[in-house]
Amino acid sequence: MDYAKELRELLRPLGIYDVDGGVSGAELSAIGVQMTVIWEALTDAEAEMQPLTACGSGLASWEALLPFVPAFVTTEGRRQAIAALLRIDSASFTVAAINDTIAGCGISAVVEEAETAMTVYVSFPGQRGEPDGLEALQARIAQIIPCHLAIEYVFVFVTWEELEALFGTWEEIEAAGGSWRVLQRVGGDGT
């Protein structure tokens, strides 16, 4: 916005100022330039104050306030992760809010309501067997899920049908590594 022009247009109808030249015109130009600088600084500050519009220092400031480190790849992902983590409060008991928060923390897990009252299932889509660093993941998930809920972890392992489709004999299974940990992951993530 050109504040010098705005000031001129505001004062022109009065007819007592030379808004286009002379001392009055120069003063309006100087004041207008400073108002423009202030407006731009305030606009930038406003954008950095809002997690969904911040681009730099504002995002870093929001992250410093959060109890968890957000996980992100892009700036938009960073904004969404911060917003998800900011939703953690005493009323974040919905499954959607919990899943948003877990995703915002960079954990590839899904929370679902269990058949048992006051219990949730936590699964790791696309993951065969127990994920690496399970104890650390469980500790972090326990901090996010409301403490009055019991947590049951659900892991997907290889089925007999998948083993039979991939290996014709026990010798082939033993040649592939032979350990149950290796066989649990066969067919899911290519390892």
Short mmCIF file of N, CA and C in Angstrom, two decimals:
data_model
loop_
_atom_site.label_atom_id
_atom_site.label_comp_id
_atom_site.label_asym_id
_atom_site.label_seq_id
_atom_site.Cartn_x
_atom_site.Cartn_y
_atom_site.Cartn_z
N MET A 1 0.84 -1.17 0.00
CA MET A 1 0.00 0.00 0.00
C MET A 1 0.89 1.24 0.00
N ASP A 2 0.51 2.22 -0.79
CA ASP A 2 1.25 3.48 -0.86
C ASP A 2 0.60 4.49 0.08
N TYR A 3 1.16 4.59 1.30
CA TYR A 3 0.57 5.47 2.31
C TYR A 3 0.74 6.94 1.97
N ALA A 4 1.79 7.33 1.26
CA ALA A 4 1.95 8.73 0.86
C ALA A 4 0.77 9.14 -0.03
N LYS A 5 0.42 8.27 -0.97
CA LYS A 5 -0.72 8.55 -1.85
C LYS A 5 -2.01 8.61 -1.04
N GLU A 6 -2.18 7.68 -0.11
CA GLU A 6 -3.38 7.65 0.72
C GLU A 6 -3.51 8.94 1.55
N LEU A 7 -2.39 9.40 2.13
CA LEU A 7 -2.42 10.64 2.92
C LEU A 7 -2.78 11.83 2.04
N ARG A 8 -2.22 11.87 0.84
CA ARG A 8 -2.54 12.97 -0.08
C ARG A 8 -4.03 13.00 -0.42
N GLU A 9 -4.57 11.82 -0.72
CA GLU A 9 -5.99 11.74 -1.08
C GLU A 9 -6.88 12.07 0.10
N LEU A 10 -6.42 11.76 1.30
CA LEU A 10 -7.18 12.07 2.51
C LEU A 10 -7.23 13.58 2.78
N LEU A 11 -6.09 14.26 2.54
CA LEU A 11 -6.00 15.70 2.84
C LEU A 11 -6.40 16.61 1.67
N ARG A 12 -6.42 16.10 0.45
CA ARG A 12 -6.71 16.92 -0.73
C ARG A 12 -8.07 17.63 -0.62
N PRO A 13 -9.15 16.97 -0.19
CA PRO A 13 -10.45 17.65 -0.14
C PRO A 13 -10.49 18.85 0.80
N LEU A 14 -9.58 18.92 1.78
CA LEU A 14 -9.58 20.06 2.69
C LEU A 14 -9.18 21.35 1.97
N GLY A 15 -8.34 21.26 0.97
CA GLY A 15 -7.95 22.39 0.16
C GLY A 15 -7.01 23.38 0.83
N ILE A 16 -6.51 23.07 2.00
CA ILE A 16 -5.63 24.02 2.69
C ILE A 16 -4.16 23.60 2.65
N TYR A 17 -3.90 22.40 2.09
CA TYR A 17 -2.52 21.91 2.02
C TYR A 17 -2.12 21.74 0.56
N ASP A 18 -0.84 22.00 0.31
CA ASP A 18 -0.29 21.71 -1.01
C ASP A 18 0.24 20.27 -0.93
N VAL A 19 -0.64 19.30 -1.19
CA VAL A 19 -0.31 17.90 -0.97
C VAL A 19 0.61 17.32 -2.05
N ASP A 20 0.75 18.00 -3.18
CA ASP A 20 1.57 17.47 -4.26
C ASP A 20 2.96 18.09 -4.32
N GLY A 21 3.19 19.19 -3.65
CA GLY A 21 4.50 19.84 -3.73
C GLY A 21 4.78 20.62 -2.45
N GLY A 22 5.85 21.33 -2.45
CA GLY A 22 6.22 22.15 -1.31
C GLY A 22 6.57 21.31 -0.09
N VAL A 23 6.60 22.01 1.04
CA VAL A 23 6.96 21.37 2.30
C VAL A 23 5.93 20.32 2.71
N SER A 24 4.65 20.64 2.54
CA SER A 24 3.58 19.70 2.92
C SER A 24 3.69 18.41 2.12
N GLY A 25 3.92 18.52 0.83
CA GLY A 25 4.05 17.34 -0.03
C GLY A 25 5.24 16.49 0.37
N ALA A 26 6.37 17.16 0.69
CA ALA A 26 7.56 16.42 1.12
C ALA A 26 7.32 15.71 2.44
N GLU A 27 6.63 16.39 3.37
CA GLU A 27 6.33 15.76 4.66
C GLU A 27 5.42 14.55 4.48
N LEU A 28 4.42 14.68 3.63
CA LEU A 28 3.51 13.56 3.38
C LEU A 28 4.27 12.38 2.76
N SER A 29 5.19 12.67 1.86
CA SER A 29 6.00 11.60 1.26
C SER A 29 6.84 10.89 2.32
N ALA A 30 7.50 11.68 3.19
CA ALA A 30 8.35 11.08 4.23
C ALA A 30 7.53 10.27 5.21
N ILE A 31 6.40 10.82 5.64
CA ILE A 31 5.52 10.10 6.57
C ILE A 31 4.97 8.85 5.91
N GLY A 32 4.56 8.96 4.65
CA GLY A 32 4.01 7.81 3.93
C GLY A 32 5.01 6.68 3.79
N VAL A 33 6.28 7.01 3.50
CA VAL A 33 7.31 5.98 3.39
C VAL A 33 7.46 5.24 4.73
N GLN A 34 7.50 5.98 5.83
CA GLN A 34 7.65 5.35 7.14
C GLN A 34 6.43 4.51 7.51
N MET A 35 5.25 5.00 7.16
CA MET A 35 4.04 4.21 7.42
C MET A 35 4.04 2.91 6.62
N THR A 36 4.54 2.97 5.39
CA THR A 36 4.64 1.76 4.57
C THR A 36 5.61 0.77 5.20
N VAL A 37 6.75 1.24 5.68
CA VAL A 37 7.74 0.36 6.33
C VAL A 37 7.12 -0.29 7.56
N ILE A 38 6.42 0.51 8.36
CA ILE A 38 5.77 -0.02 9.57
C ILE A 38 4.70 -1.04 9.19
N TRP A 39 3.89 -0.73 8.18
CA TRP A 39 2.84 -1.65 7.75
C TRP A 39 3.43 -2.99 7.29
N GLU A 40 4.51 -2.96 6.52
CA GLU A 40 5.13 -4.19 6.05
C GLU A 40 5.69 -5.01 7.22
N ALA A 41 6.30 -4.32 8.19
CA ALA A 41 6.83 -5.02 9.36
C ALA A 41 5.71 -5.66 10.17
N LEU A 42 4.61 -4.95 10.35
CA LEU A 42 3.46 -5.50 11.08
C LEU A 42 2.82 -6.67 10.33
N THR A 43 2.75 -6.56 9.01
CA THR A 43 2.19 -7.65 8.21
C THR A 43 3.05 -8.91 8.34
N ASP A 44 4.37 -8.74 8.28
CA ASP A 44 5.28 -9.88 8.45
C ASP A 44 5.15 -10.47 9.85
N ALA A 45 5.08 -9.60 10.88
CA ALA A 45 4.94 -10.08 12.26
C ALA A 45 3.63 -10.85 12.44
N GLU A 46 2.56 -10.34 11.83
CA GLU A 46 1.27 -11.03 11.92
C GLU A 46 1.34 -12.41 11.28
N ALA A 47 1.97 -12.50 10.11
CA ALA A 47 2.10 -13.79 9.42
C ALA A 47 2.93 -14.77 10.25
N GLU A 48 4.00 -14.30 10.89
CA GLU A 48 4.86 -15.18 11.69
C GLU A 48 4.20 -15.59 13.01
N MET A 49 3.20 -14.84 13.46
CA MET A 49 2.51 -15.18 14.71
C MET A 49 1.55 -16.35 14.53
N GLN A 50 1.07 -16.57 13.32
CA GLN A 50 0.09 -17.61 13.07
C GLN A 50 0.80 -18.86 12.55
N PRO A 51 0.60 -20.00 13.19
CA PRO A 51 1.31 -21.21 12.75
C PRO A 51 1.04 -21.60 11.30
N LEU A 52 -0.14 -21.31 10.80
CA LEU A 52 -0.48 -21.74 9.45
C LEU A 52 -0.03 -20.77 8.37
N THR A 53 0.54 -19.60 8.75
CA THR A 53 1.06 -18.65 7.76
C THR A 53 2.54 -18.34 7.99
N ALA A 54 3.09 -18.78 9.10
CA ALA A 54 4.50 -18.49 9.40
C ALA A 54 5.41 -19.20 8.41
N CYS A 55 6.57 -18.59 8.17
CA CYS A 55 7.52 -19.16 7.21
C CYS A 55 8.90 -19.39 7.80
N GLY A 56 9.28 -18.66 8.80
CA GLY A 56 10.65 -18.74 9.30
C GLY A 56 10.73 -18.69 10.80
N SER A 57 11.05 -17.50 11.31
CA SER A 57 11.28 -17.35 12.75
C SER A 57 10.03 -17.69 13.56
N GLY A 58 8.86 -17.44 13.00
CA GLY A 58 7.62 -17.78 13.71
C GLY A 58 7.48 -19.27 13.94
N LEU A 59 7.85 -20.06 12.93
CA LEU A 59 7.78 -21.52 13.09
C LEU A 59 8.75 -22.00 14.16
N ALA A 60 9.95 -21.45 14.14
CA ALA A 60 10.94 -21.83 15.15
C ALA A 60 10.46 -21.45 16.55
N SER A 61 9.81 -20.30 16.68
CA SER A 61 9.29 -19.88 17.98
C SER A 61 8.17 -20.80 18.46
N TRP A 62 7.28 -21.19 17.56
CA TRP A 62 6.22 -22.13 17.94
C TRP A 62 6.82 -23.47 18.37
N GLU A 63 7.81 -23.96 17.63
CA GLU A 63 8.43 -25.24 17.96
C GLU A 63 9.09 -25.21 19.33
N ALA A 64 9.65 -24.06 19.70
CA ALA A 64 10.29 -23.95 21.02
C ALA A 64 9.29 -24.08 22.15
N LEU A 65 8.02 -23.79 21.89
CA LEU A 65 6.98 -23.88 22.91
C LEU A 65 6.38 -25.27 23.06
N LEU A 66 6.60 -26.13 22.06
CA LEU A 66 5.93 -27.42 22.03
C LEU A 66 6.65 -28.48 22.85
N PRO A 67 5.87 -29.42 23.42
CA PRO A 67 6.49 -30.49 24.21
C PRO A 67 7.14 -31.57 23.35
N PHE A 68 6.77 -31.65 22.05
CA PHE A 68 7.31 -32.65 21.14
C PHE A 68 7.90 -31.94 19.94
N VAL A 69 8.84 -32.60 19.30
CA VAL A 69 9.43 -32.05 18.08
C VAL A 69 8.54 -32.46 16.91
N PRO A 70 8.05 -31.48 16.14
CA PRO A 70 7.20 -31.85 15.00
C PRO A 70 8.02 -32.50 13.89
N ALA A 71 7.36 -33.39 13.17
CA ALA A 71 8.00 -34.05 12.03
C ALA A 71 7.44 -33.46 10.75
N PHE A 72 8.30 -33.11 9.82
CA PHE A 72 7.85 -32.47 8.60
C PHE A 72 8.88 -32.65 7.51
N VAL A 73 8.44 -32.47 6.28
CA VAL A 73 9.32 -32.49 5.12
C VAL A 73 9.28 -31.13 4.44
N THR A 74 8.09 -30.57 4.31
CA THR A 74 7.92 -29.28 3.65
C THR A 74 7.51 -28.21 4.66
N THR A 75 7.53 -26.97 4.25
CA THR A 75 7.08 -25.89 5.13
C THR A 75 5.61 -26.06 5.47
N GLU A 76 4.80 -26.45 4.50
CA GLU A 76 3.38 -26.67 4.77
C GLU A 76 3.21 -27.84 5.75
N GLY A 77 4.00 -28.89 5.59
CA GLY A 77 3.96 -30.01 6.52
C GLY A 77 4.37 -29.59 7.92
N ARG A 78 5.35 -28.71 8.00
CA ARG A 78 5.81 -28.18 9.29
C ARG A 78 4.68 -27.39 9.96
N ARG A 79 3.98 -26.58 9.18
CA ARG A 79 2.85 -25.81 9.72
C ARG A 79 1.77 -26.75 10.25
N GLN A 80 1.43 -27.77 9.45
CA GLN A 80 0.38 -28.70 9.86
C GLN A 80 0.79 -29.50 11.10
N ALA A 81 2.07 -29.88 11.19
CA ALA A 81 2.55 -30.62 12.35
C ALA A 81 2.46 -29.75 13.61
N ILE A 82 2.85 -28.50 13.49
CA ILE A 82 2.76 -27.58 14.63
C ILE A 82 1.30 -27.41 15.04
N ALA A 83 0.41 -27.23 14.07
CA ALA A 83 -1.01 -27.08 14.38
C ALA A 83 -1.55 -28.32 15.08
N ALA A 84 -1.14 -29.50 14.62
CA ALA A 84 -1.59 -30.75 15.27
C ALA A 84 -1.09 -30.82 16.70
N LEU A 85 0.16 -30.45 16.93
CA LEU A 85 0.71 -30.51 18.27
C LEU A 85 0.09 -29.45 19.19
N LEU A 86 -0.32 -28.33 18.63
CA LEU A 86 -0.98 -27.30 19.43
C LEU A 86 -2.37 -27.72 19.88
N ARG A 87 -2.94 -28.71 19.20
CA ARG A 87 -4.28 -29.18 19.57
C ARG A 87 -4.25 -30.11 20.77
N ILE A 88 -3.07 -30.48 21.25
CA ILE A 88 -2.99 -31.35 22.43
C ILE A 88 -3.46 -30.54 23.63
N ASP A 89 -4.52 -30.99 24.24
CA ASP A 89 -4.99 -30.36 25.47
C ASP A 89 -5.87 -31.37 26.20
N SER A 90 -6.49 -30.92 27.26
CA SER A 90 -7.30 -31.83 28.06
C SER A 90 -8.57 -32.28 27.34
N ALA A 91 -8.87 -31.70 26.19
CA ALA A 91 -10.07 -32.07 25.44
C ALA A 91 -9.73 -32.82 24.16
N SER A 92 -8.49 -33.23 23.96
CA SER A 92 -8.09 -33.92 22.74
C SER A 92 -8.32 -35.43 22.87
N PHE A 93 -9.56 -35.80 23.10
CA PHE A 93 -9.87 -37.20 23.31
C PHE A 93 -10.46 -37.87 22.09
N THR A 94 -10.65 -37.16 21.01
CA THR A 94 -11.21 -37.80 19.82
C THR A 94 -10.10 -38.58 19.11
N VAL A 95 -10.51 -39.62 18.43
CA VAL A 95 -9.55 -40.44 17.69
C VAL A 95 -8.86 -39.60 16.61
N ALA A 96 -9.63 -38.74 15.96
CA ALA A 96 -9.04 -37.89 14.90
C ALA A 96 -7.97 -36.96 15.48
N ALA A 97 -8.25 -36.35 16.63
CA ALA A 97 -7.27 -35.45 17.25
C ALA A 97 -6.02 -36.20 17.68
N ILE A 98 -6.19 -37.39 18.22
CA ILE A 98 -5.05 -38.19 18.64
C ILE A 98 -4.21 -38.60 17.42
N ASN A 99 -4.87 -39.02 16.34
CA ASN A 99 -4.15 -39.40 15.12
C ASN A 99 -3.43 -38.21 14.51
N ASP A 100 -4.04 -37.03 14.52
CA ASP A 100 -3.38 -35.81 14.03
C ASP A 100 -2.11 -35.54 14.83
N THR A 101 -2.21 -35.68 16.13
CA THR A 101 -1.07 -35.39 17.00
C THR A 101 0.05 -36.40 16.77
N ILE A 102 -0.31 -37.67 16.66
CA ILE A 102 0.70 -38.71 16.42
C ILE A 102 1.38 -38.47 15.07
N ALA A 103 0.60 -38.13 14.05
CA ALA A 103 1.18 -37.84 12.74
C ALA A 103 2.05 -36.60 12.81
N GLY A 104 1.62 -35.59 13.58
CA GLY A 104 2.41 -34.37 13.74
C GLY A 104 3.75 -34.62 14.39
N CYS A 105 3.82 -35.67 15.20
CA CYS A 105 5.08 -36.05 15.84
C CYS A 105 5.94 -36.92 14.93
N GLY A 106 5.43 -37.26 13.76
CA GLY A 106 6.21 -38.06 12.82
C GLY A 106 6.16 -39.55 13.08
N ILE A 107 5.18 -39.99 13.84
CA ILE A 107 5.04 -41.41 14.13
C ILE A 107 4.07 -42.01 13.13
N SER A 108 4.50 -43.05 12.43
CA SER A 108 3.64 -43.71 11.44
C SER A 108 2.79 -44.75 12.14
N ALA A 109 1.79 -44.29 12.85
CA ALA A 109 0.89 -45.18 13.58
C ALA A 109 -0.53 -44.67 13.43
N VAL A 110 -1.48 -45.57 13.64
CA VAL A 110 -2.89 -45.23 13.58
C VAL A 110 -3.56 -45.71 14.85
N VAL A 111 -4.36 -44.85 15.45
CA VAL A 111 -5.10 -45.19 16.67
C VAL A 111 -6.55 -45.43 16.29
N GLU A 112 -7.12 -46.51 16.81
CA GLU A 112 -8.53 -46.84 16.58
C GLU A 112 -9.15 -47.24 17.90
N GLU A 113 -10.45 -47.03 18.02
CA GLU A 113 -11.16 -47.46 19.21
C GLU A 113 -11.22 -48.98 19.23
N ALA A 114 -11.03 -49.55 20.40
CA ALA A 114 -11.10 -51.00 20.56
C ALA A 114 -12.51 -51.40 20.97
N GLU A 115 -12.79 -52.70 20.90
CA GLU A 115 -14.08 -53.20 21.33
C GLU A 115 -14.23 -53.07 22.85
N THR A 116 -13.13 -53.17 23.56
CA THR A 116 -13.13 -53.05 25.01
C THR A 116 -13.23 -51.57 25.39
N ALA A 117 -14.08 -51.28 26.36
CA ALA A 117 -14.25 -49.89 26.79
C ALA A 117 -12.93 -49.32 27.32
N MET A 118 -12.71 -48.02 27.07
CA MET A 118 -11.55 -47.29 27.58
C MET A 118 -10.23 -47.86 27.05
N THR A 119 -10.28 -48.43 25.85
CA THR A 119 -9.09 -49.03 25.24
C THR A 119 -8.99 -48.59 23.79
N VAL A 120 -7.75 -48.37 23.34
CA VAL A 120 -7.51 -48.07 21.93
C VAL A 120 -6.48 -49.04 21.37
N TYR A 121 -6.61 -49.31 20.06
CA TYR A 121 -5.61 -50.10 19.35
C TYR A 121 -4.66 -49.13 18.66
N VAL A 122 -3.39 -49.44 18.69
CA VAL A 122 -2.39 -48.68 17.95
C VAL A 122 -1.72 -49.66 17.00
N SER A 123 -1.79 -49.34 15.70
CA SER A 123 -1.15 -50.18 14.69
C SER A 123 -0.18 -49.35 13.87
N PHE A 124 0.67 -50.03 13.14
CA PHE A 124 1.70 -49.39 12.33
C PHE A 124 1.50 -49.83 10.88
N PRO A 125 0.66 -49.11 10.12
CA PRO A 125 0.36 -49.51 8.74
C PRO A 125 1.61 -49.62 7.88
N GLY A 126 1.65 -50.67 7.06
CA GLY A 126 2.78 -50.88 6.17
C GLY A 126 4.00 -51.47 6.85
N GLN A 127 3.91 -51.73 8.13
CA GLN A 127 5.04 -52.25 8.91
C GLN A 127 4.78 -53.71 9.25
N ARG A 128 5.72 -54.57 8.94
CA ARG A 128 5.62 -55.98 9.32
C ARG A 128 6.34 -56.19 10.64
N GLY A 129 5.70 -56.87 11.55
CA GLY A 129 6.32 -57.13 12.85
C GLY A 129 6.39 -55.87 13.68
N GLU A 130 7.26 -55.91 14.66
CA GLU A 130 7.44 -54.75 15.54
C GLU A 130 8.37 -53.74 14.88
N PRO A 131 8.00 -52.47 14.88
CA PRO A 131 8.88 -51.47 14.28
C PRO A 131 10.15 -51.29 15.10
N ASP A 132 11.20 -50.85 14.46
CA ASP A 132 12.45 -50.57 15.16
C ASP A 132 12.21 -49.45 16.17
N GLY A 133 12.83 -49.55 17.32
CA GLY A 133 12.68 -48.53 18.35
C GLY A 133 11.30 -48.54 18.99
N LEU A 134 10.73 -49.74 19.11
CA LEU A 134 9.36 -49.86 19.62
C LEU A 134 9.20 -49.25 21.01
N GLU A 135 10.14 -49.48 21.91
CA GLU A 135 10.01 -48.95 23.27
C GLU A 135 9.93 -47.43 23.27
N ALA A 136 10.75 -46.78 22.46
CA ALA A 136 10.72 -45.32 22.38
C ALA A 136 9.39 -44.85 21.78
N LEU A 137 8.91 -45.56 20.76
CA LEU A 137 7.61 -45.21 20.15
C LEU A 137 6.48 -45.37 21.17
N GLN A 138 6.52 -46.46 21.93
CA GLN A 138 5.48 -46.68 22.93
C GLN A 138 5.49 -45.58 23.99
N ALA A 139 6.67 -45.16 24.41
CA ALA A 139 6.77 -44.10 25.42
C ALA A 139 6.20 -42.80 24.87
N ARG A 140 6.49 -42.50 23.62
CA ARG A 140 6.00 -41.25 23.02
C ARG A 140 4.49 -41.31 22.81
N ILE A 141 3.99 -42.43 22.34
CA ILE A 141 2.55 -42.60 22.12
C ILE A 141 1.81 -42.51 23.45
N ALA A 142 2.36 -43.07 24.50
CA ALA A 142 1.73 -43.02 25.83
C ALA A 142 1.62 -41.58 26.33
N GLN A 143 2.53 -40.71 25.92
CA GLN A 143 2.44 -39.31 26.31
C GLN A 143 1.33 -38.58 25.56
N ILE A 144 0.97 -39.06 24.39
CA ILE A 144 -0.02 -38.39 23.56
C ILE A 144 -1.43 -38.88 23.87
N ILE A 145 -1.59 -40.18 24.02
CA ILE A 145 -2.92 -40.75 24.26
C ILE A 145 -3.33 -40.43 25.70
N PRO A 146 -4.57 -39.97 25.89
CA PRO A 146 -5.02 -39.65 27.25
C PRO A 146 -4.77 -40.80 28.22
N CYS A 147 -4.33 -40.44 29.41
CA CYS A 147 -3.86 -41.45 30.36
C CYS A 147 -4.95 -42.39 30.87
N HIS A 148 -6.21 -42.04 30.70
CA HIS A 148 -7.27 -42.93 31.18
C HIS A 148 -7.57 -44.06 30.20
N LEU A 149 -6.91 -44.07 29.05
CA LEU A 149 -7.14 -45.10 28.05
C LEU A 149 -6.04 -46.16 28.10
N ALA A 150 -6.45 -47.42 28.01
CA ALA A 150 -5.48 -48.51 27.89
C ALA A 150 -5.07 -48.60 26.43
N ILE A 151 -3.84 -48.98 26.19
CA ILE A 151 -3.31 -49.07 24.82
C ILE A 151 -2.97 -50.52 24.51
N GLU A 152 -3.51 -51.03 23.42
CA GLU A 152 -3.14 -52.35 22.92
C GLU A 152 -2.46 -52.16 21.56
N TYR A 153 -1.26 -52.69 21.43
CA TYR A 153 -0.52 -52.55 20.17
C TYR A 153 -0.84 -53.74 19.28
N VAL A 154 -1.08 -53.43 18.01
CA VAL A 154 -1.42 -54.45 17.02
C VAL A 154 -0.30 -54.49 15.99
N PHE A 155 0.27 -55.67 15.80
CA PHE A 155 1.35 -55.84 14.83
C PHE A 155 0.90 -56.82 13.77
N VAL A 156 1.31 -56.58 12.54
CA VAL A 156 0.97 -57.46 11.43
C VAL A 156 2.20 -58.30 11.13
N PHE A 157 2.01 -59.61 11.15
CA PHE A 157 3.09 -60.54 10.87
C PHE A 157 2.76 -61.32 9.60
N VAL A 158 3.71 -62.02 9.09
CA VAL A 158 3.51 -62.81 7.89
C VAL A 158 2.55 -63.96 8.19
N THR A 159 1.71 -64.28 7.19
CA THR A 159 0.79 -65.40 7.35
C THR A 159 1.37 -66.63 6.66
N TRP A 160 0.83 -67.78 7.01
CA TRP A 160 1.31 -69.02 6.39
C TRP A 160 1.10 -68.97 4.87
N GLU A 161 -0.02 -68.40 4.45
CA GLU A 161 -0.30 -68.32 3.02
C GLU A 161 0.77 -67.50 2.30
N GLU A 162 1.20 -66.40 2.93
CA GLU A 162 2.24 -65.57 2.33
C GLU A 162 3.57 -66.32 2.27
N LEU A 163 3.88 -67.06 3.33
CA LEU A 163 5.13 -67.85 3.33
C LEU A 163 5.10 -68.92 2.25
N GLU A 164 3.97 -69.60 2.13
CA GLU A 164 3.86 -70.65 1.12
C GLU A 164 3.95 -70.07 -0.29
N ALA A 165 3.43 -68.86 -0.49
CA ALA A 165 3.49 -68.23 -1.81
C ALA A 165 4.91 -67.78 -2.15
N LEU A 166 5.69 -67.41 -1.14
CA LEU A 166 7.04 -66.91 -1.37
C LEU A 166 8.11 -68.00 -1.37
N PHE A 167 7.89 -69.06 -0.60
CA PHE A 167 8.89 -70.12 -0.46
C PHE A 167 8.25 -71.47 -0.71
N GLY A 168 8.88 -72.26 -1.55
CA GLY A 168 8.34 -73.58 -1.85
C GLY A 168 8.73 -74.63 -0.83
N THR A 169 9.91 -74.46 -0.20
CA THR A 169 10.39 -75.48 0.74
C THR A 169 10.98 -74.80 1.97
N TRP A 170 11.21 -75.62 3.01
CA TRP A 170 11.85 -75.10 4.23
C TRP A 170 13.28 -74.68 3.95
N GLU A 171 13.93 -75.35 2.99
CA GLU A 171 15.30 -74.99 2.65
C GLU A 171 15.36 -73.54 2.11
N GLU A 172 14.37 -73.16 1.31
CA GLU A 172 14.32 -71.79 0.80
C GLU A 172 14.12 -70.79 1.94
N ILE A 173 13.32 -71.16 2.92
CA ILE A 173 13.11 -70.29 4.08
C ILE A 173 14.41 -70.13 4.85
N GLU A 174 15.11 -71.22 5.08
CA GLU A 174 16.38 -71.16 5.81
C GLU A 174 17.43 -70.36 5.04
N ALA A 175 17.41 -70.46 3.72
CA ALA A 175 18.36 -69.72 2.89
C ALA A 175 18.08 -68.21 2.93
N ALA A 176 16.83 -67.83 3.20
CA ALA A 176 16.45 -66.41 3.26
C ALA A 176 16.87 -65.76 4.57
N GLY A 177 17.37 -66.51 5.49
CA GLY A 177 17.79 -65.92 6.77
C GLY A 177 17.41 -66.79 7.94
N GLY A 178 16.29 -67.49 7.77
CA GLY A 178 15.92 -68.48 8.75
C GLY A 178 15.37 -67.98 10.07
N SER A 179 15.56 -66.72 10.43
CA SER A 179 15.06 -66.28 11.74
C SER A 179 13.61 -65.82 11.62
N TRP A 180 12.89 -65.96 12.70
CA TRP A 180 11.49 -65.55 12.71
C TRP A 180 11.37 -64.03 12.47
N ARG A 181 12.32 -63.26 12.99
CA ARG A 181 12.31 -61.79 12.81
C ARG A 181 12.36 -61.45 11.32
N VAL A 182 13.17 -62.17 10.55
CA VAL A 182 13.26 -61.94 9.11
C VAL A 182 11.96 -62.36 8.44
N LEU A 183 11.43 -63.52 8.81
CA LEU A 183 10.21 -64.02 8.17
C LEU A 183 9.00 -63.15 8.49
N GLN A 184 8.97 -62.52 9.65
CA GLN A 184 7.84 -61.65 10.01
C GLN A 184 7.70 -60.50 9.03
N ARG A 185 8.81 -60.05 8.50
CA ARG A 185 8.80 -58.87 7.64
C ARG A 185 8.65 -59.23 6.16
N VAL A 186 8.74 -60.49 5.80
CA VAL A 186 8.68 -60.90 4.40
C VAL A 186 7.32 -60.50 3.81
N GLY A 187 7.38 -59.90 2.63
CA GLY A 187 6.16 -59.59 1.91
C GLY A 187 5.58 -58.23 2.23
N GLY A 188 5.92 -57.61 3.33
CA GLY A 188 5.32 -56.32 3.69
C GLY A 188 6.10 -55.15 3.18
N ASP A 189 7.38 -55.09 3.52
CA ASP A 189 8.16 -53.92 3.11
C ASP A 189 9.35 -54.30 2.24
N GLY A 190 9.37 -55.53 1.76
CA GLY A 190 10.39 -55.94 0.81
C GLY A 190 11.70 -56.35 1.44
N THR A 191 11.79 -56.42 2.78
CA THR A 191 13.04 -56.82 3.40
C THR A 191 13.03 -58.29 3.75
#
